[in-house]
XYZ file of N, CA and C in Angstrom:
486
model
N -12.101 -18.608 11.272
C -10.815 -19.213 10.992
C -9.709 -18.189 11.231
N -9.000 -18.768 12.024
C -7.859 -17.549 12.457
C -6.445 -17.526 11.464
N -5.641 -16.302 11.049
C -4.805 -16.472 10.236
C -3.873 -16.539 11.112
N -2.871 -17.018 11.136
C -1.417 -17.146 11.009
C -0.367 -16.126 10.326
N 0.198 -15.169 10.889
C 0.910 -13.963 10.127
C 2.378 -13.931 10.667
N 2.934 -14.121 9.391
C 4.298 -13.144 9.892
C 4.744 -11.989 9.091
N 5.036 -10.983 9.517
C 5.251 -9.602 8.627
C 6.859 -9.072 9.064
N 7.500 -9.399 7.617
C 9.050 -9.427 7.543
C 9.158 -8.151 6.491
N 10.507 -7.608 6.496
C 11.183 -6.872 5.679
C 11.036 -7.550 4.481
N 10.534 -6.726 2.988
C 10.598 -7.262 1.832
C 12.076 -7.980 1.370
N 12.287 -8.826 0.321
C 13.548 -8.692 0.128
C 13.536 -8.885 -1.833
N 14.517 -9.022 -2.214
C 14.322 -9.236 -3.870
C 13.603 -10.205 -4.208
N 13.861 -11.464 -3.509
C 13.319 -12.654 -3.668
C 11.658 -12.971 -4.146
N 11.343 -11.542 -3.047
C 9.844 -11.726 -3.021
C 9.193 -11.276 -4.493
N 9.723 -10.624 -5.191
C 9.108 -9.902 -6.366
C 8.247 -10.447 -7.632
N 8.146 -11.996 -7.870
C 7.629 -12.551 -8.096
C 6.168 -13.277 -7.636
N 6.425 -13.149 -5.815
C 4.695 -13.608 -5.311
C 4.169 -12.256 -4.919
N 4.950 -10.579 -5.081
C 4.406 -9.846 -5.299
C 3.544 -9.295 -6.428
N 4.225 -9.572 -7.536
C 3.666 -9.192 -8.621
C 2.326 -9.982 -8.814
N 2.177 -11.654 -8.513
C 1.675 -12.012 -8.838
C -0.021 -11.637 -7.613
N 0.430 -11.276 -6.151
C -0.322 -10.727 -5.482
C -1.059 -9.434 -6.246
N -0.610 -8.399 -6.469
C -1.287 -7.767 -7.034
C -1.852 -7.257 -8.025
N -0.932 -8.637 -9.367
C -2.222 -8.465 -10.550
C -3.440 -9.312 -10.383
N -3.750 -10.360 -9.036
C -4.816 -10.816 -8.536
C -5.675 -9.829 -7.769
N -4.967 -9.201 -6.715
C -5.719 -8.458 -5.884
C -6.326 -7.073 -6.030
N -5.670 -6.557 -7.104
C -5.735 -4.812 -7.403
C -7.363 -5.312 -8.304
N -7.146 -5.890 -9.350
C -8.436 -5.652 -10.047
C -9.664 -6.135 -9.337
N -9.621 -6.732 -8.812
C -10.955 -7.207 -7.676
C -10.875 -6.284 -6.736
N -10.543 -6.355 -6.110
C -10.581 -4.967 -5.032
C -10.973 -4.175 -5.414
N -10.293 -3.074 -6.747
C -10.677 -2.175 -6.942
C -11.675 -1.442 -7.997
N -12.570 -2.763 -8.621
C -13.767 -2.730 -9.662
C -14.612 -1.467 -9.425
N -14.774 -2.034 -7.636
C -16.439 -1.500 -7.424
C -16.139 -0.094 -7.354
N -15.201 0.587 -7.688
C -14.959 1.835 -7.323
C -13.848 2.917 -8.539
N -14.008 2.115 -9.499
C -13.317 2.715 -10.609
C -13.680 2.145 -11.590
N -14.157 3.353 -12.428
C -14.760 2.477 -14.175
C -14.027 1.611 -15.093
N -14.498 0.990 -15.773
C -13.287 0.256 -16.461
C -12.252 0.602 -17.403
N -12.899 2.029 -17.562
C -11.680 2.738 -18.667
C -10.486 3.611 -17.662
N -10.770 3.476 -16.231
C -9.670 3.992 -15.745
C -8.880 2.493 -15.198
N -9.226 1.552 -14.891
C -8.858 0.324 -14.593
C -7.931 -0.580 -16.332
N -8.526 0.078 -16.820
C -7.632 -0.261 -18.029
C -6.189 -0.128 -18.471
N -6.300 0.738 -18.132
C -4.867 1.676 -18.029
C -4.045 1.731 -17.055
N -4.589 2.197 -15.917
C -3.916 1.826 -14.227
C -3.358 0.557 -14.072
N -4.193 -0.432 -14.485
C -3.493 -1.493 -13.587
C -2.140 -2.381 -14.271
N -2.262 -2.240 -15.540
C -0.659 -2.579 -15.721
C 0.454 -1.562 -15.320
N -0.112 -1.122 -14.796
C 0.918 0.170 -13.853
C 1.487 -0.146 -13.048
N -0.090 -0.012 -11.790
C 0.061 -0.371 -10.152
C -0.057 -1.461 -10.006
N -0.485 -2.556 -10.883
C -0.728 -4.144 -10.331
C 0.662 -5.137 -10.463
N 1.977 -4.272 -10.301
C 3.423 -4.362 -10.503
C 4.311 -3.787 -9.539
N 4.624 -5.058 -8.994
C 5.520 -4.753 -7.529
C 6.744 -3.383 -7.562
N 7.191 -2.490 -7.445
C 8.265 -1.800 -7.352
C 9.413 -2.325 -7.208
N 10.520 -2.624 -8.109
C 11.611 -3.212 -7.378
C 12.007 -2.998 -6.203
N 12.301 -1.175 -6.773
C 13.166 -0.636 -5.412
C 12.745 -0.633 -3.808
N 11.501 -1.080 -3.721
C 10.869 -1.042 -2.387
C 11.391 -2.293 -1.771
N 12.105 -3.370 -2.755
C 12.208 -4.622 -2.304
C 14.003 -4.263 -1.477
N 14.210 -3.221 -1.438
C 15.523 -3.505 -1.048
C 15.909 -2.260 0.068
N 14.913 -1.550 -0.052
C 14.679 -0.273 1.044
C 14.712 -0.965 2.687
N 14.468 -2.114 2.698
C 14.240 -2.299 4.474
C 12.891 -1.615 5.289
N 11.899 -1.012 4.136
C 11.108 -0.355 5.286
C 9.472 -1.126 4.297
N 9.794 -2.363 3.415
C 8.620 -2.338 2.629
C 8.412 -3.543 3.262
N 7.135 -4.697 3.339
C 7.031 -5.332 4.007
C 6.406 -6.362 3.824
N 6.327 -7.730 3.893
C 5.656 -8.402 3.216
C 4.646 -9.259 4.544
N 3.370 -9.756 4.221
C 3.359 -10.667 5.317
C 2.855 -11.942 4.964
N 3.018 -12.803 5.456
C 3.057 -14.448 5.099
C 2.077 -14.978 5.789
N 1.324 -16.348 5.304
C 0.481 -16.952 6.153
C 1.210 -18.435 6.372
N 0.747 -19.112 7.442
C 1.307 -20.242 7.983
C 2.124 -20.977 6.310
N 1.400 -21.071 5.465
C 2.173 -21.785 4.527
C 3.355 -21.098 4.175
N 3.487 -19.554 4.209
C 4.460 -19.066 3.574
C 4.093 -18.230 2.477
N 2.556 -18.344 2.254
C 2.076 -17.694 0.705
C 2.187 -16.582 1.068
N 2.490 -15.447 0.846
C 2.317 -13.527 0.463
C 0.674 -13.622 0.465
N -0.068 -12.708 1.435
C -0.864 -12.570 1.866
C -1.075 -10.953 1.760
N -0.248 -9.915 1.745
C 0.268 -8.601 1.969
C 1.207 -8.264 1.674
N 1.051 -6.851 1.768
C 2.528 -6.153 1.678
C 2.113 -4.828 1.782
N 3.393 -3.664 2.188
C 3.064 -2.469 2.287
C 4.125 -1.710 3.391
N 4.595 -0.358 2.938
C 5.524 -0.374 3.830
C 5.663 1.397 3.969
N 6.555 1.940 4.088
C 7.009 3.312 3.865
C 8.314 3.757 2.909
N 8.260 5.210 2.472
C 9.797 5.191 1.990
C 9.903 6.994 2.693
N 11.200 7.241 2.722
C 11.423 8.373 3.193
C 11.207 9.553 2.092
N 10.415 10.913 2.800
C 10.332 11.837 1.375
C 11.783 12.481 1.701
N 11.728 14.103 0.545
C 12.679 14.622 0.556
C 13.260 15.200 2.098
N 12.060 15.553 3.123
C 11.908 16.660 4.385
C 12.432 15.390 5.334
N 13.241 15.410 5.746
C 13.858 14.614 6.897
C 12.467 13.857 7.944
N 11.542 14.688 7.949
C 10.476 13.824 9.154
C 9.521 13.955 8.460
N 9.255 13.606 6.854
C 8.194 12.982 6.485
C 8.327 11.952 5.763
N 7.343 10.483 5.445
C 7.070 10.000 4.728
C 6.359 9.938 3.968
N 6.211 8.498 2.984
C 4.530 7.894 2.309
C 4.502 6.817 2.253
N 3.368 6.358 2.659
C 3.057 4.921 2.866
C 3.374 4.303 1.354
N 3.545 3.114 1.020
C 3.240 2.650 -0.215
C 3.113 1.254 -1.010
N 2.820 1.372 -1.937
C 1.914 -0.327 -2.268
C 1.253 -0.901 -1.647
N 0.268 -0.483 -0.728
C -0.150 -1.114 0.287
C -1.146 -2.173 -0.825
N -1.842 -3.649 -0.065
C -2.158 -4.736 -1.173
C -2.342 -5.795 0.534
N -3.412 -6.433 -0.524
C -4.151 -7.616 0.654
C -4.531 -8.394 0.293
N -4.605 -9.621 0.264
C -5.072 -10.204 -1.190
C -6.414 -10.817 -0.833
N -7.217 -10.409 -2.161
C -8.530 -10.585 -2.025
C -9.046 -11.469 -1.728
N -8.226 -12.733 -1.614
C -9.212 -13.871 -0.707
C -9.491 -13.628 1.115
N -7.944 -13.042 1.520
C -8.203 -12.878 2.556
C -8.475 -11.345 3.415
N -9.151 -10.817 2.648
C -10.064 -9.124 3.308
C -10.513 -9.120 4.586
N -10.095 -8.384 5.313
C -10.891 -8.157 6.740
C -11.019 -9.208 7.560
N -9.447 -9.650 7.585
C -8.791 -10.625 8.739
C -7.940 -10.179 9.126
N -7.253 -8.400 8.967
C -5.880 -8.153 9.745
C -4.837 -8.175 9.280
N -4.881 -8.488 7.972
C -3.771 -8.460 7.272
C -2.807 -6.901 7.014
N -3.880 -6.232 6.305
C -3.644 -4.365 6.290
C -3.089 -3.978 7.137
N -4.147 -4.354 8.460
C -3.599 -3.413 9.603
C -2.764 -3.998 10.278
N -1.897 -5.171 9.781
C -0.763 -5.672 10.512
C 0.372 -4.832 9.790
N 0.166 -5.152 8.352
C 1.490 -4.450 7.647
C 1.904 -3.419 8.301
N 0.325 -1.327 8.258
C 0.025 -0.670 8.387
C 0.341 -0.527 10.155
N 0.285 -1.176 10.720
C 0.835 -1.110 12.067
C 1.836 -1.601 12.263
N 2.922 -2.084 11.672
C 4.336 -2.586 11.582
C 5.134 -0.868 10.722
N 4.145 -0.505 9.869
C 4.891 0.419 8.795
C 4.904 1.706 9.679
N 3.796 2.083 10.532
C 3.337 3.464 11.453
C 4.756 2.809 12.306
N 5.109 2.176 13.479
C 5.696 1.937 14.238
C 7.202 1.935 14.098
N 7.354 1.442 12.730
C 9.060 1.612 11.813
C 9.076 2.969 12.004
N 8.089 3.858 11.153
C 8.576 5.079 10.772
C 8.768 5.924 12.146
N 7.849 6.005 12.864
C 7.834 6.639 13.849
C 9.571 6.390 14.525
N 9.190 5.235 14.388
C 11.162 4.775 15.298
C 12.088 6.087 14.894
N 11.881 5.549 13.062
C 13.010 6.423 12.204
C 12.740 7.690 12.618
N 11.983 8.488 13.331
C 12.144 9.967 13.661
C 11.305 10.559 12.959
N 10.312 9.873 11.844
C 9.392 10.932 11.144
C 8.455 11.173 11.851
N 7.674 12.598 11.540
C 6.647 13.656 11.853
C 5.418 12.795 11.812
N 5.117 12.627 10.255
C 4.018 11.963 9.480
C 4.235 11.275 8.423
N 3.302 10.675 8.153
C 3.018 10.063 6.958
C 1.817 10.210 6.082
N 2.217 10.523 5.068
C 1.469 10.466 3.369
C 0.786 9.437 3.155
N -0.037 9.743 2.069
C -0.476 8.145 1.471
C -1.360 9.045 0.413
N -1.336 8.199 -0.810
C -2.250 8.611 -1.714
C -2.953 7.351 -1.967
N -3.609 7.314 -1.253
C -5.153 5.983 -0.554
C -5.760 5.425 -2.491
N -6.315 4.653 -2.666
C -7.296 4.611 -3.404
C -8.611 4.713 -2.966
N -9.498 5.028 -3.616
C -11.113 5.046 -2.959
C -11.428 3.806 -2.047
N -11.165 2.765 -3.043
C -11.451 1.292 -1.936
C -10.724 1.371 -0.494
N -10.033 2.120 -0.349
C -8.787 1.862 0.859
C -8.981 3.169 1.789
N -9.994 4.186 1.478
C -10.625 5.491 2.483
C -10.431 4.628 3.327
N -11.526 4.228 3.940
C -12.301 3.753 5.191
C -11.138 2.867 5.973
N -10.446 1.939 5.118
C -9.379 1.592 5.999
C -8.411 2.410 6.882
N -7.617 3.679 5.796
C -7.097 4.069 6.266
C -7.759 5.480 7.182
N -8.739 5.306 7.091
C -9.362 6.745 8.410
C -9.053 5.200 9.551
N -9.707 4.142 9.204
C -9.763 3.561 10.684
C -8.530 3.607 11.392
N -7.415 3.716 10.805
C -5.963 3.431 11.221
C -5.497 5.095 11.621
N -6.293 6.561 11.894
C -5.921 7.493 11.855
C -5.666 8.723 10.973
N -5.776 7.911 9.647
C -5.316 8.902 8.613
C -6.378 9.657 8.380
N -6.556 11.126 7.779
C -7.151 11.596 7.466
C -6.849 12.531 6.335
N -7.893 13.303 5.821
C -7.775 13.770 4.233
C -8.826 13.246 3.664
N -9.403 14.100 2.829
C -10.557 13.375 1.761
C -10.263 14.026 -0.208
N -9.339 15.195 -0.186
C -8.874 15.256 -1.290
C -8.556 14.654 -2.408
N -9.592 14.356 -3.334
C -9.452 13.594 -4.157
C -8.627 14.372 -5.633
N -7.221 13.284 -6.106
C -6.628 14.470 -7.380
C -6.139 13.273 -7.945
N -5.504 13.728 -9.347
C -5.371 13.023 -10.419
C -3.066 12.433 -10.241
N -3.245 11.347 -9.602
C -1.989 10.509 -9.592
C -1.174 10.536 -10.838
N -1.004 10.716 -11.442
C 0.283 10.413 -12.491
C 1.275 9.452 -12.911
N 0.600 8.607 -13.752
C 1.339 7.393 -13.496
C 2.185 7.568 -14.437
N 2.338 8.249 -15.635
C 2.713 8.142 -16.189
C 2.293 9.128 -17.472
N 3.050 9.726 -18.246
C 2.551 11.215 -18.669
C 1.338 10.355 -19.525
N -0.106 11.518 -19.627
C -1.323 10.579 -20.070
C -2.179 9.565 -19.148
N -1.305 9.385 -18.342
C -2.091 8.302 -17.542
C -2.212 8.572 -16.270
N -3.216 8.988 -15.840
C -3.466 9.111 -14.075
C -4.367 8.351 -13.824
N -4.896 8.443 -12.117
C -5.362 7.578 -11.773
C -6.434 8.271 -10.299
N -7.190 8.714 -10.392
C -7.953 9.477 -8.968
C -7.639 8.578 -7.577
N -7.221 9.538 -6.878
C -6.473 9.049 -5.659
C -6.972 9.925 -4.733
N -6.807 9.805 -3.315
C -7.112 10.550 -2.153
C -6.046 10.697 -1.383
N -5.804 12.149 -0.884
C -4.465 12.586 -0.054
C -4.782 12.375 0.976
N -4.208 11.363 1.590
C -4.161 11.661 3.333
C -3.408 11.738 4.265
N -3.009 11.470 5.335
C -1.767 12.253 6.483
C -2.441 11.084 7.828
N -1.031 10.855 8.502
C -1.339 10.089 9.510
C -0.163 11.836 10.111
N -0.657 11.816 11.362
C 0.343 12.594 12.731
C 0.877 11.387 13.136
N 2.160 11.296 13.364
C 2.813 10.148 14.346
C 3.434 10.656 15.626
């Protein structure tokens, strides 16, 4: 069954079928690979859209023929003029490994690059390695995220070259 995608600039509007994307998609996705006492804590964190990404122009949402939020994921600029980090990246667990990721993820590489950056960051989750080596990135450094003083979250550093 083939999807239907369109992958647009986030806007405020969306922050509601975001949120609701990834307090569906984060905890399924990310079971098989984090115990439940770190999933306890994390996900009323990360399973909560960012406002500010909704108004940056570089975060991204993508839609299926109906219009439902299917994805999202985008870049923001760091402090160093030609670097970024990828971020919120999210897929929603009904539809895994139809292209969704690597549409965002190849809309988000292609923005940034435009904008003049070097590389891009990402602090991957375990479930999301293998995706993002397939897309170039590399790094296997695994360290403790900070969500919030007390609360981290094991993450993996990685680097795309653009």
């Amino acid at each position: 069954m083939d999807l239907t995608l369109t992958v647009r600039p986030a806007h405020p509007g969306d922050l509601g079928a975001l949120d609701a994307l990834l307090a569906r998609a984060y905890p399924r996705l990310l079971s098989r690979d984090y115990p439940p006492s770190t999933m306890v804590t994390a996900l009323p964190l990360i399973a909560r859209a960012n406002p500010e990404l909704l108004y940056c122009g570089t975060y991204y949402v993508a839609e299926d023929a109906e219009g439902a939020l299917v994805g999202a994921g985008g870049w923001t600029r760091k402090r160093y003029r030609h670097s970024g980090e990828v971020r919120h990246v999210v897929t929603s667990d009904r539809h895994t490994r139809r292209g969704i990721g690597r549409a965002i993820l190849e809309k988000t590489i292609t923005t940034a690059r435009e904008a003049g950056l070097a590389h891009l960051d990402c602090a991957a989750t375990r479930t999301a390695v293998p995706f993002y080596r397939a897309l170039g990135f590399t790094g296997d450094r695994e360290y403790l995220l900070e969500l919030r003083p007390g609360i981290t979250f094991p993450a993996i550093e990685m680097r795309r070259t653009l």
